[in-house]
Coordinates of C-alpha atoms in Angstrom, one line a residue:
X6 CA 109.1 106.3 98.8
X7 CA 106.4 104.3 97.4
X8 CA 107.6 104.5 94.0
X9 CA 111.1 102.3 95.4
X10 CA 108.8 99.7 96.9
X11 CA 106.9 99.3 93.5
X12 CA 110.0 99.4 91.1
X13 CA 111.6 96.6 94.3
X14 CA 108.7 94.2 92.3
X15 CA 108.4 95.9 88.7
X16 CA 110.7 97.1 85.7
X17 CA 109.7 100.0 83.5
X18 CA 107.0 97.9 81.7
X19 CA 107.2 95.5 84.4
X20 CA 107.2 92.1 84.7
X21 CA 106.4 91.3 88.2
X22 CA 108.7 89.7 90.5
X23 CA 106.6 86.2 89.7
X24 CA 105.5 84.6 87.1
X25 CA 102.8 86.6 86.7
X26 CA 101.7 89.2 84.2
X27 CA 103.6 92.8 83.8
X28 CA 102.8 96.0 85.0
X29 CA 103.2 99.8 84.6
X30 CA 104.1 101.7 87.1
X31 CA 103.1 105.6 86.2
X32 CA 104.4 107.4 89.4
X33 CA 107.5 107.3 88.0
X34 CA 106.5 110.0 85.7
X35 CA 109.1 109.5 82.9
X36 CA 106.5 109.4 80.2
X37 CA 102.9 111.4 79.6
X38 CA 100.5 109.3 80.8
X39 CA 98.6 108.9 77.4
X40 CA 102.1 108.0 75.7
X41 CA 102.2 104.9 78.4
X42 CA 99.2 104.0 77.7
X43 CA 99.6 103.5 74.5
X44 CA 102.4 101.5 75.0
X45 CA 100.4 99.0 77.7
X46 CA 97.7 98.7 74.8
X47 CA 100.5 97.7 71.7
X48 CA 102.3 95.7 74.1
X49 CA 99.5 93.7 75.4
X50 CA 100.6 94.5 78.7
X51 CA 98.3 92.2 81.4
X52 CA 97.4 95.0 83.6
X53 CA 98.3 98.2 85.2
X54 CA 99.1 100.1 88.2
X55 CA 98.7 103.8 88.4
X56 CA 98.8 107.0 90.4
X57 CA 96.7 109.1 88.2
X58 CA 97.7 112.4 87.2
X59 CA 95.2 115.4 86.6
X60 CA 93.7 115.1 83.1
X61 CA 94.9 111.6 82.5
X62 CA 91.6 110.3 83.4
X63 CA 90.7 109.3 79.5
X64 CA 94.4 107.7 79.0
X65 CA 93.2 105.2 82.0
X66 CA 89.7 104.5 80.4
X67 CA 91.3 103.5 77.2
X68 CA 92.8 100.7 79.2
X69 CA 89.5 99.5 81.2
X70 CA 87.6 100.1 77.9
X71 CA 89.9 97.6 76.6
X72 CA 89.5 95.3 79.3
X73 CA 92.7 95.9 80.8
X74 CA 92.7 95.4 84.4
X75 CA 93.6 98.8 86.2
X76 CA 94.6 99.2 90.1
X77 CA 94.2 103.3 91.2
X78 CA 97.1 103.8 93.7
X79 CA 97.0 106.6 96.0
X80 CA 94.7 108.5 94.5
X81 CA 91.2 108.0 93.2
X82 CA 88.6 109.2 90.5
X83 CA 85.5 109.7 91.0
X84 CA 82.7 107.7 88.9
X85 CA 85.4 105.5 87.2
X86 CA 84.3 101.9 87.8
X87 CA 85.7 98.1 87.2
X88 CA 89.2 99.5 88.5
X89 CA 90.9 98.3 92.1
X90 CA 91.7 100.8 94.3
X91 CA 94.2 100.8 96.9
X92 CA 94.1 104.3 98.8
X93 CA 94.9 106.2 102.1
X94 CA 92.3 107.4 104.6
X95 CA 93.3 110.8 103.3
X96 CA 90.3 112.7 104.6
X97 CA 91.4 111.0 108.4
X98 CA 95.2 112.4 107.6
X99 CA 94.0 116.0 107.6
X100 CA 91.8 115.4 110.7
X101 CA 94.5 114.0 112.9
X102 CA 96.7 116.5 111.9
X103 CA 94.5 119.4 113.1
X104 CA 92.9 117.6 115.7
X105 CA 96.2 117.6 117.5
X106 CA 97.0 121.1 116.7
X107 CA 93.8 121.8 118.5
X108 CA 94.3 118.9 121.5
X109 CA 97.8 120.9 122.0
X110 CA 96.5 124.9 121.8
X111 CA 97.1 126.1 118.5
X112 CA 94.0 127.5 117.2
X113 CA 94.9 129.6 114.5
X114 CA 95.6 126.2 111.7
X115 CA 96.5 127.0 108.1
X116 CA 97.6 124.8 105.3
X117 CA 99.9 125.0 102.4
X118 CA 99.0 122.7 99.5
X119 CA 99.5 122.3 95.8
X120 CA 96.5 123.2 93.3
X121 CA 97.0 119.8 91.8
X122 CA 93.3 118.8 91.6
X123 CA 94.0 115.3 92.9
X124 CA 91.9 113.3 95.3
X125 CA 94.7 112.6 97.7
X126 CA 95.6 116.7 98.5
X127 CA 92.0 117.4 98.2
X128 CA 90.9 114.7 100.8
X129 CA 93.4 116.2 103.7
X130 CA 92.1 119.3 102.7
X131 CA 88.7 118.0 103.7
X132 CA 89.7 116.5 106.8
X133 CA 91.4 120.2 108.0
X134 CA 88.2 121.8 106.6
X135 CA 85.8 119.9 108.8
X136 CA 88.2 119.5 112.5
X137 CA 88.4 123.4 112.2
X138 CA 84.5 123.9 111.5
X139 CA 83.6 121.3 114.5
X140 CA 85.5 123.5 116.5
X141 CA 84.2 126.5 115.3
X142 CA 87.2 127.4 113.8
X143 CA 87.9 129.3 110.2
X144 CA 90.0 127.3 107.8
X145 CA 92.1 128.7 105.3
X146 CA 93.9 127.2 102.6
X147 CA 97.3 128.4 100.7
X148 CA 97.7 127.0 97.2
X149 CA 100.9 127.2 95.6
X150 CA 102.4 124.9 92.4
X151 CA 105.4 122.8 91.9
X152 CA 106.6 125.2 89.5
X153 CA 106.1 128.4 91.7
X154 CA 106.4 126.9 95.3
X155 CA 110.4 128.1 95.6
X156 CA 108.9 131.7 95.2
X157 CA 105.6 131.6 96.9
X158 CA 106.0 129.8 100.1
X159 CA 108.4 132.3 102.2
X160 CA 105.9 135.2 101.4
X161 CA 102.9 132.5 102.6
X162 CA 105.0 131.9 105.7
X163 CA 106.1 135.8 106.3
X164 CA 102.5 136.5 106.0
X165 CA 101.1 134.1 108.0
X166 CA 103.4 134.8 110.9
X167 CA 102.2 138.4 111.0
X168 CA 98.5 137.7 111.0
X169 CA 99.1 135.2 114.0
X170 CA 99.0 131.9 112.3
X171 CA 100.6 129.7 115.0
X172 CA 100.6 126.4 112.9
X173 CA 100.8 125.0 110.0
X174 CA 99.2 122.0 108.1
X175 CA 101.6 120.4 105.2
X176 CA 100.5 117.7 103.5
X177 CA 103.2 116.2 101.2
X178 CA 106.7 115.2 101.2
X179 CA 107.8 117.9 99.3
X180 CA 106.2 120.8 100.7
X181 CA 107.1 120.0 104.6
X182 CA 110.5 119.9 103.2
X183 CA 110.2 123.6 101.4
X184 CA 108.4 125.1 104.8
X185 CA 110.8 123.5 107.1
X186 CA 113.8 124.8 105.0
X187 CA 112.5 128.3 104.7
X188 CA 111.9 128.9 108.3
X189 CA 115.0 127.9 108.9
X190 CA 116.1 130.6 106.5
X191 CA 113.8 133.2 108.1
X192 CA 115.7 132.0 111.2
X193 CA 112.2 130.5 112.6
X194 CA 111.6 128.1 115.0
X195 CA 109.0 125.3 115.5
X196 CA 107.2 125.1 117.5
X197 CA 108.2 128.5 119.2
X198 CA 107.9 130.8 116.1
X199 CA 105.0 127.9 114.2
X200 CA 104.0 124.7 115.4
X201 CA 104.5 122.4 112.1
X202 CA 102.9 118.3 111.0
X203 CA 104.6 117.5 107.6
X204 CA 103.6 114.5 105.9
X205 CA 106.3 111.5 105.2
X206 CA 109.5 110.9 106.6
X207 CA 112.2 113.8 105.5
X208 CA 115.6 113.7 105.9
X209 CA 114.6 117.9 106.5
X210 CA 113.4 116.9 109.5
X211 CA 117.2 115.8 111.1
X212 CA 117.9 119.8 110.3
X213 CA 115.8 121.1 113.5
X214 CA 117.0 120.2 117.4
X215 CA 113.1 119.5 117.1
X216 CA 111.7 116.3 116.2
X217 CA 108.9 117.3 113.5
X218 CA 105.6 115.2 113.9
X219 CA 104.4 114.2 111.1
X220 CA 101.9 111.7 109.0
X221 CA 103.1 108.4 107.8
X222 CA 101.9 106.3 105.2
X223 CA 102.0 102.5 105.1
X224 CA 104.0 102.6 102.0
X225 CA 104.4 98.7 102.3
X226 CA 101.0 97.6 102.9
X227 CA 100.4 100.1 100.1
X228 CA 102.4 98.5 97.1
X229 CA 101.7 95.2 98.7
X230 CA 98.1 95.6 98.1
X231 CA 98.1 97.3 95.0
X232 CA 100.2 94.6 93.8
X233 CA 97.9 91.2 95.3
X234 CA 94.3 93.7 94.1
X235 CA 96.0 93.4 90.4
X236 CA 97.0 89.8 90.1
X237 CA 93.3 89.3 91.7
X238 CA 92.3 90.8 88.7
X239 CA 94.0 89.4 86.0
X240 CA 93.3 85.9 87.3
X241 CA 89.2 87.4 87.0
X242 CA 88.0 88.4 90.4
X243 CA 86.4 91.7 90.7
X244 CA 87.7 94.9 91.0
X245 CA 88.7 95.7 95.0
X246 CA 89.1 98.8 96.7
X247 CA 91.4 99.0 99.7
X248 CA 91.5 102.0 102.3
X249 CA 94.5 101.8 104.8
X250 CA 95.1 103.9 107.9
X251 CA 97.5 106.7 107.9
X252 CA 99.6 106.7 111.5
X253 CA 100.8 110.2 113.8
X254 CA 104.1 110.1 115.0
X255 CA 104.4 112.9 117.4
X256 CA 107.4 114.9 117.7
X257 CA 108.6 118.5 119.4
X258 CA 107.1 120.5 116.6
X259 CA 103.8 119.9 118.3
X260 CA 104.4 120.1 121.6
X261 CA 101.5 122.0 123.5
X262 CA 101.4 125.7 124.2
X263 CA 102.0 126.5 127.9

């Protein structure tokens, strides 16, 4: 989703839609990071925006050590400095999502999430973590991989069901899809069987009778910023970060326990 926005304004090594200088975009993934940024570095490329992968971390400071002007998108790192940052309140995501789990009944919250190591995934973890222990609720956290997700994530739901887990925290695209596919498999219903927030709009979603709340990202606002924060920076003004609210929209899957 926020990959179409960007390439709407970019091309592969990107020349913006102005005048102005090119970009790279990396969420599109079709080349190692490091292999990119080599490119961005022969090519005299005026400046970058990235979604950093784990352990591409060194690939980006070869650019800022190079004086390249770098904008983090979506996700952060820690301790890396003279870069822009355009990011989601992640940390508020995984709040609002349990804090209406809890505002509705469902007590017994656990989340399914990739062991990715990224800021974003780790931030909504954080915001579950800390709206169950305000309540004085135990959190627990299932961590699966891209690679093994197909595999892993029916047994995570089978068990969960039979220790009483009455709903579940999701929080990416792909994964609400998976869960929502596979209790519909297991012939599971939401929010009867497990109340369910996914994260992004999912064509999925149009599979249940039952509208699937979920959290939305201002994917506009998003590339628009990243996009302004990195001509800010080639024409020399500092480095900005940007933080943009994440918004509910509530649907059946939530509906409170009677």
């Amino acid at each position: 989703k926020l990959r179409d926005y960007i390439l709407a304004n970019t091309d592969i090594m990107g020349s913006l839609a102005t005048t102005m200088a090119p970009v790279v975009n990396f969420t599109l993934g079709l080349k190692p990071v490091k292999s990119v940024m080599d490119a961005v570095l022969a090519h005299n490329i005026d400046g970058v925006i990235v979604a950093p992968c784990t352990g591409g971390e060194a690939a980006i400071r070869k650019a800022t050590d190079a004086g390249v002007p770098v904008v983090l998108l979506d996700r952060d790192i820690e301790d890396m400095e003279n870069v822009g940052k355009v990011l989601l309140d992640d940390q508020e995501a995984g709040k609002m999502a349990t804090e209406l789990f809890l505002k509705n009944g469902y007590k017994n919250v656990e989340m399914i999430s990739y062991s990715l190591g990224i800021s974003s995934l780790q931030q909504r973890e954080k915001g579950y973590k800390d709206a169950m222990a305000a309540h004085g609720l135990e959190s627990n956290v299932h961590y699966t991989s891209y690679a093994t997700a197909n595999e892993e994530v029916p047994a995570i739901i089978k068990d969960a069901i039979s220790r009483g887990v009455n709903a579940l925290f999701l929080p990416t695209y792909s994964l609400s899809a998976l869960v929502l596919m596979t209790m519909r498999d297991l012939g599971l219903k939401t929010p009867e069987d497990i109340a369910v927030i996914g994260f992004d709009v999912s064509d999925i979603y149009q599979l249940y009778s039952t509208t699937v709340t979920h959290i939305v990202q201002p994917l506009k606002e998003l590339g628009e910023k990243s996009v302004d924060t990195l001509i800010g920076m080639i024409q020399g003004k500092p480095a900005a970060e940007s933080v943009l609210k994440p918004e509910m929209i509530e649907g059946g899957s939530t509906e409170a326990k009677k």
